[in-house]
Amino acid sequence: MKSFSIQFFSLSDNSLPKEKKEAKPKKVVLTGYISGAGKLVFPAKTVAQLDSDFESSFFRIGTQEGKRKAKSLYLVKSEESTDSFQVQPAAKSVSISLPVLLKKIGVDFSETKYTFIIKPFEYEGAEGFELELSTANEEEKPKVEYTGKRRGRKPKNRDVEA
């Protein structure tokens, strides 16, 4: 008998190579809320996305001029500690205490739950954040009543004379 060499195959030779999918960057929506005590609360996940030195920064806080009720708050980083607010660490978040200021600008945090979306922007060469306020009532939209065709069997006419 002749001697010959045999090439053996493995299970991986019988499958197609997997194509690597490019990971699309997820668009992350940065959010926070106003607590019942009047604090701007930034969850730990949001702070991690924003900046590493967020917790040790000072911020100047303002609103748009000429508005009776604030729809957005603006936080601009400041190097000076005078007339600036410092972020205070908490258990799983960081916060800025503003109860009197929020009442003055028309944000009734004791009666209504406010949330905000954080959008970064540039103001006079300094980094800033716009906090777009919304209430929990605005987010929940009532279900629209169904006005289409009825489904199922037609009801029997009981008015038919026998």
PDB file of C-alpha atoms in Angstrom:
ATOM      1  CA  MET A   1       0.000   0.000   0.000  1.00  0.00           C
ATOM      2  CA  LYS A   2       1.189   3.481  -0.827  1.00  0.00           C
ATOM      3  CA  SER A   3       1.853   5.917   1.942  1.00  0.00           C
ATOM      4  CA  PHE A   4       0.327   9.335   1.530  1.00  0.00           C
ATOM      5  CA  SER A   5      -0.372  12.289   3.756  1.00  0.00           C
ATOM      6  CA  ILE A   6      -3.902  13.276   4.723  1.00  0.00           C
ATOM      7  CA  GLN A   7      -5.020  16.786   5.543  1.00  0.00           C
ATOM      8  CA  PHE A   8      -7.754  16.812   8.180  1.00  0.00           C
ATOM      9  CA  PHE A   9     -10.288  19.626   8.624  1.00  0.00           C
ATOM     10  CA  SER A  10     -11.615  21.128  11.826  1.00  0.00           C
ATOM     11  CA  LEU A  11     -15.081  22.427  12.672  1.00  0.00           C
ATOM     12  CA  SER A  12     -13.908  26.017  12.185  1.00  0.00           C
ATOM     13  CA  ASP A  13     -12.940  25.246   8.569  1.00  0.00           C
ATOM     14  CA  ASN A  14     -16.570  24.401   7.833  1.00  0.00           C
ATOM     15  CA  SER A  15     -17.979  27.807   8.866  1.00  0.00           C
ATOM     16  CA  LEU A  16     -17.817  31.202   7.218  1.00  0.00           C
ATOM     17  CA  PRO A  17     -15.618  33.802   8.886  1.00  0.00           C
ATOM     18  CA  LYS A  18     -17.650  36.263  10.922  1.00  0.00           C
ATOM     19  CA  GLU A  19     -17.694  39.794   9.607  1.00  0.00           C
ATOM     20  CA  LYS A  20     -16.832  42.432  12.142  1.00  0.00           C
ATOM     21  CA  LYS A  21     -19.498  45.067  12.436  1.00  0.00           C
ATOM     22  CA  GLU A  22     -18.436  48.645  12.969  1.00  0.00           C
ATOM     23  CA  ALA A  23     -19.669  49.917  16.277  1.00  0.00           C
ATOM     24  CA  LYS A  24     -21.795  53.005  15.787  1.00  0.00           C
ATOM     25  CA  PRO A  25     -21.384  55.529  18.558  1.00  0.00           C
ATOM     26  CA  LYS A  26     -24.554  55.730  20.590  1.00  0.00           C
ATOM     27  CA  LYS A  27     -26.069  59.132  21.042  1.00  0.00           C
ATOM     28  CA  VAL A  28     -26.235  59.546  24.784  1.00  0.00           C
ATOM     29  CA  VAL A  29     -28.825  61.888  26.244  1.00  0.00           C
ATOM     30  CA  LEU A  30     -27.463  63.479  29.401  1.00  0.00           C
ATOM     31  CA  THR A  31     -30.174  64.078  31.970  1.00  0.00           C
ATOM     32  CA  GLY A  32     -30.707  65.129  35.563  1.00  0.00           C
ATOM     33  CA  TYR A  33     -33.513  66.341  37.803  1.00  0.00           C
ATOM     34  CA  ILE A  34     -34.462  68.912  40.426  1.00  0.00           C
ATOM     35  CA  SER A  35     -35.034  67.339  43.819  1.00  0.00           C
ATOM     36  CA  GLY A  36     -37.868  68.214  46.186  1.00  0.00           C
ATOM     37  CA  ALA A  37     -35.364  70.170  48.303  1.00  0.00           C
ATOM     38  CA  GLY A  38     -34.379  72.422  45.402  1.00  0.00           C
ATOM     39  CA  LYS A  39     -31.113  70.811  44.337  1.00  0.00           C
ATOM     40  CA  LEU A  40     -29.938  70.309  40.759  1.00  0.00           C
ATOM     41  CA  VAL A  41     -29.032  66.610  40.807  1.00  0.00           C
ATOM     42  CA  PHE A  42     -26.616  65.107  38.279  1.00  0.00           C
ATOM     43  CA  PRO A  43     -26.499  61.277  38.409  1.00  0.00           C
ATOM     44  CA  ALA A  44     -23.085  59.575  38.458  1.00  0.00           C
ATOM     45  CA  LYS A  45     -23.508  58.244  34.887  1.00  0.00           C
ATOM     46  CA  THR A  46     -24.169  61.757  33.614  1.00  0.00           C
ATOM     47  CA  VAL A  47     -21.159  63.196  35.454  1.00  0.00           C
ATOM     48  CA  ALA A  48     -18.933  60.485  33.991  1.00  0.00           C
ATOM     49  CA  GLN A  49     -20.030  61.508  30.487  1.00  0.00           C
ATOM     50  CA  LEU A  50     -19.621  65.250  31.101  1.00  0.00           C
ATOM     51  CA  ASP A  51     -16.140  65.824  32.451  1.00  0.00           C
ATOM     52  CA  SER A  52     -13.683  64.364  34.939  1.00  0.00           C
ATOM     53  CA  ASP A  53     -13.237  67.582  36.977  1.00  0.00           C
ATOM     54  CA  PHE A  54     -16.967  68.382  37.116  1.00  0.00           C
ATOM     55  CA  GLU A  55     -17.099  67.639  40.832  1.00  0.00           C
ATOM     56  CA  SER A  56     -14.358  70.131  41.753  1.00  0.00           C
ATOM     57  CA  SER A  57     -15.532  72.977  39.496  1.00  0.00           C
ATOM     58  CA  PHE A  58     -17.254  76.253  40.257  1.00  0.00           C
ATOM     59  CA  PHE A  59     -20.221  77.347  38.132  1.00  0.00           C
ATOM     60  CA  ARG A  60     -21.961  80.624  37.449  1.00  0.00           C
ATOM     61  CA  ILE A  61     -25.685  79.992  37.070  1.00  0.00           C
ATOM     62  CA  GLY A  62     -28.078  82.099  35.008  1.00  0.00           C
ATOM     63  CA  THR A  63     -31.201  82.216  32.850  1.00  0.00           C
ATOM     64  CA  GLN A  64     -32.197  84.039  29.702  1.00  0.00           C
ATOM     65  CA  GLU A  65     -32.933  87.713  30.307  1.00  0.00           C
ATOM     66  CA  GLY A  66     -36.449  89.093  29.919  1.00  0.00           C
ATOM     67  CA  LYS A  67     -38.291  85.866  30.746  1.00  0.00           C
ATOM     68  CA  ARG A  68     -40.738  85.598  33.640  1.00  0.00           C
ATOM     69  CA  LYS A  69     -40.460  81.848  33.997  1.00  0.00           C
ATOM     70  CA  ALA A  70     -37.228  79.996  33.267  1.00  0.00           C
ATOM     71  CA  LYS A  71     -37.314  77.262  30.623  1.00  0.00           C
ATOM     72  CA  SER A  72     -33.551  76.728  30.728  1.00  0.00           C
ATOM     73  CA  LEU A  73     -30.774  77.182  33.257  1.00  0.00           C
ATOM     74  CA  TYR A  74     -27.240  77.930  32.124  1.00  0.00           C
ATOM     75  CA  LEU A  75     -24.177  76.701  34.020  1.00  0.00           C
ATOM     76  CA  VAL A  76     -20.860  78.258  32.963  1.00  0.00           C
ATOM     77  CA  LYS A  77     -17.543  77.115  34.454  1.00  0.00           C
ATOM     78  CA  SER A  78     -15.774  79.743  36.492  1.00  0.00           C
ATOM     79  CA  GLU A  79     -12.259  79.932  37.888  1.00  0.00           C
ATOM     80  CA  GLU A  80     -13.293  82.256  40.703  1.00  0.00           C
ATOM     81  CA  SER A  81     -15.105  81.031  43.778  1.00  0.00           C
ATOM     82  CA  THR A  82     -16.848  84.385  44.351  1.00  0.00           C
ATOM     83  CA  ASP A  83     -20.406  84.562  42.976  1.00  0.00           C
ATOM     84  CA  SER A  84     -20.055  80.947  41.858  1.00  0.00           C
ATOM     85  CA  PHE A  85     -21.711  77.764  43.040  1.00  0.00           C
ATOM     86  CA  GLN A  86     -19.743  74.635  43.872  1.00  0.00           C
ATOM     87  CA  VAL A  87     -20.908  71.116  43.137  1.00  0.00           C
ATOM     88  CA  GLN A  88     -21.472  68.998  46.259  1.00  0.00           C
ATOM     89  CA  PRO A  89     -20.883  65.228  46.096  1.00  0.00           C
ATOM     90  CA  ALA A  90     -23.621  62.844  47.215  1.00  0.00           C
ATOM     91  CA  ALA A  91     -23.922  59.043  47.343  1.00  0.00           C
ATOM     92  CA  LYS A  92     -24.567  58.218  43.674  1.00  0.00           C
ATOM     93  CA  SER A  93     -24.719  61.733  42.276  1.00  0.00           C
ATOM     94  CA  VAL A  94     -23.532  65.302  42.612  1.00  0.00           C
ATOM     95  CA  SER A  95     -25.756  68.300  43.244  1.00  0.00           C
ATOM     96  CA  ILE A  96     -25.940  72.074  43.463  1.00  0.00           C
ATOM     97  CA  SER A  97     -28.272  73.492  46.113  1.00  0.00           C
ATOM     98  CA  LEU A  98     -30.454  76.334  44.718  1.00  0.00           C
ATOM     99  CA  PRO A  99     -33.823  76.370  46.547  1.00  0.00           C
ATOM    100  CA  VAL A 100     -34.255  80.152  46.916  1.00  0.00           C
ATOM    101  CA  LEU A 101     -32.950  80.924  43.440  1.00  0.00           C
ATOM    102  CA  LEU A 102     -35.266  78.388  41.795  1.00  0.00           C
ATOM    103  CA  LYS A 103     -38.308  79.862  43.587  1.00  0.00           C
ATOM    104  CA  LYS A 104     -37.317  83.362  42.380  1.00  0.00           C
ATOM    105  CA  ILE A 105     -37.167  82.321  38.723  1.00  0.00           C
ATOM    106  CA  GLY A 106     -40.543  80.550  38.808  1.00  0.00           C
ATOM    107  CA  VAL A 107     -39.559  76.899  39.191  1.00  0.00           C
ATOM    108  CA  ASP A 108     -41.922  75.351  41.750  1.00  0.00           C
ATOM    109  CA  PHE A 109     -39.931  72.216  42.570  1.00  0.00           C
ATOM    110  CA  SER A 110     -41.940  71.377  45.711  1.00  0.00           C
ATOM    111  CA  GLU A 111     -45.170  70.757  43.763  1.00  0.00           C
ATOM    112  CA  THR A 112     -43.834  69.539  40.404  1.00  0.00           C
ATOM    113  CA  LYS A 113     -41.123  67.049  39.468  1.00  0.00           C
ATOM    114  CA  TYR A 114     -38.689  68.706  37.026  1.00  0.00           C
ATOM    115  CA  THR A 115     -36.167  66.926  34.850  1.00  0.00           C
ATOM    116  CA  PHE A 116     -33.634  68.469  32.521  1.00  0.00           C
ATOM    117  CA  ILE A 117     -31.594  67.592  29.449  1.00  0.00           C
ATOM    118  CA  ILE A 118     -27.981  68.784  29.454  1.00  0.00           C
ATOM    119  CA  LYS A 119     -26.566  70.356  26.303  1.00  0.00           C
ATOM    120  CA  PRO A 120     -22.953  71.606  26.272  1.00  0.00           C
ATOM    121  CA  PHE A 121     -22.160  75.022  24.762  1.00  0.00           C
ATOM    122  CA  GLU A 122     -19.388  77.630  24.658  1.00  0.00           C
ATOM    123  CA  TYR A 123     -19.845  81.005  26.396  1.00  0.00           C
ATOM    124  CA  GLU A 124     -17.141  83.687  26.151  1.00  0.00           C
ATOM    125  CA  GLY A 125     -14.399  81.083  25.869  1.00  0.00           C
ATOM    126  CA  ALA A 126     -15.620  79.078  28.848  1.00  0.00           C
ATOM    127  CA  GLU A 127     -17.314  75.693  28.806  1.00  0.00           C
ATOM    128  CA  GLY A 128     -20.972  75.727  29.798  1.00  0.00           C
ATOM    129  CA  PHE A 129     -24.063  73.572  30.021  1.00  0.00           C
ATOM    130  CA  GLU A 130     -27.657  74.386  29.134  1.00  0.00           C
ATOM    131  CA  LEU A 131     -30.180  72.593  31.339  1.00  0.00           C
ATOM    132  CA  GLU A 132     -33.445  72.450  29.390  1.00  0.00           C
ATOM    133  CA  LEU A 133     -36.212  72.047  31.992  1.00  0.00           C
ATOM    134  CA  SER A 134     -39.316  69.914  31.509  1.00  0.00           C
ATOM    135  CA  THR A 135     -41.928  68.579  33.897  1.00  0.00           C
ATOM    136  CA  ALA A 136     -43.047  64.996  34.264  1.00  0.00           C
ATOM    137  CA  ASN A 137     -46.519  66.042  33.015  1.00  0.00           C
ATOM    138  CA  GLU A 138     -45.079  67.304  29.710  1.00  0.00           C
ATOM    139  CA  GLU A 139     -43.345  63.998  29.050  1.00  0.00           C
ATOM    140  CA  GLU A 140     -46.472  61.871  29.547  1.00  0.00           C
ATOM    141  CA  LYS A 141     -48.829  62.262  26.621  1.00  0.00           C
ATOM    142  CA  PRO A 142     -52.382  60.999  27.065  1.00  0.00           C
ATOM    143  CA  LYS A 143     -53.444  58.084  24.917  1.00  0.00           C
ATOM    144  CA  VAL A 144     -55.540  59.157  21.936  1.00  0.00           C
ATOM    145  CA  GLU A 145     -59.027  57.680  21.912  1.00  0.00           C
ATOM    146  CA  TYR A 146     -59.595  55.085  19.196  1.00  0.00           C
ATOM    147  CA  THR A 147     -62.106  56.314  16.597  1.00  0.00           C
ATOM    148  CA  GLY A 148     -61.743  53.626  13.951  1.00  0.00           C
ATOM    149  CA  LYS A 149     -63.800  50.624  12.995  1.00  0.00           C
ATOM    150  CA  ARG A 150     -65.163  48.345  15.710  1.00  0.00           C
ATOM    151  CA  ARG A 151     -63.658  44.889  15.849  1.00  0.00           C
ATOM    152  CA  GLY A 152     -65.291  41.528  16.405  1.00  0.00           C
ATOM    153  CA  ARG A 153     -68.790  40.228  15.772  1.00  0.00           C
ATOM    154  CA  LYS A 154     -71.700  42.537  15.276  1.00  0.00           C
ATOM    155  CA  PRO A 155     -74.115  42.603  18.200  1.00  0.00           C
ATOM    156  CA  LYS A 156     -77.352  40.620  17.724  1.00  0.00           C
ATOM    157  CA  ASN A 157     -80.490  42.664  17.187  1.00  0.00           C
ATOM    158  CA  ARG A 158     -82.794  41.965  20.125  1.00  0.00           C
ATOM    159  CA  ASP A 159     -85.400  44.297  18.752  1.00  0.00           C
ATOM    160  CA  VAL A 160     -86.493  41.761  16.093  1.00  0.00           C
ATOM    161  CA  GLU A 161     -90.116  40.628  16.568  1.00  0.00           C
ATOM    162  CA  ALA A 162     -90.673  36.893  16.745  1.00  0.00           C
TER     163      ALA A 162
END
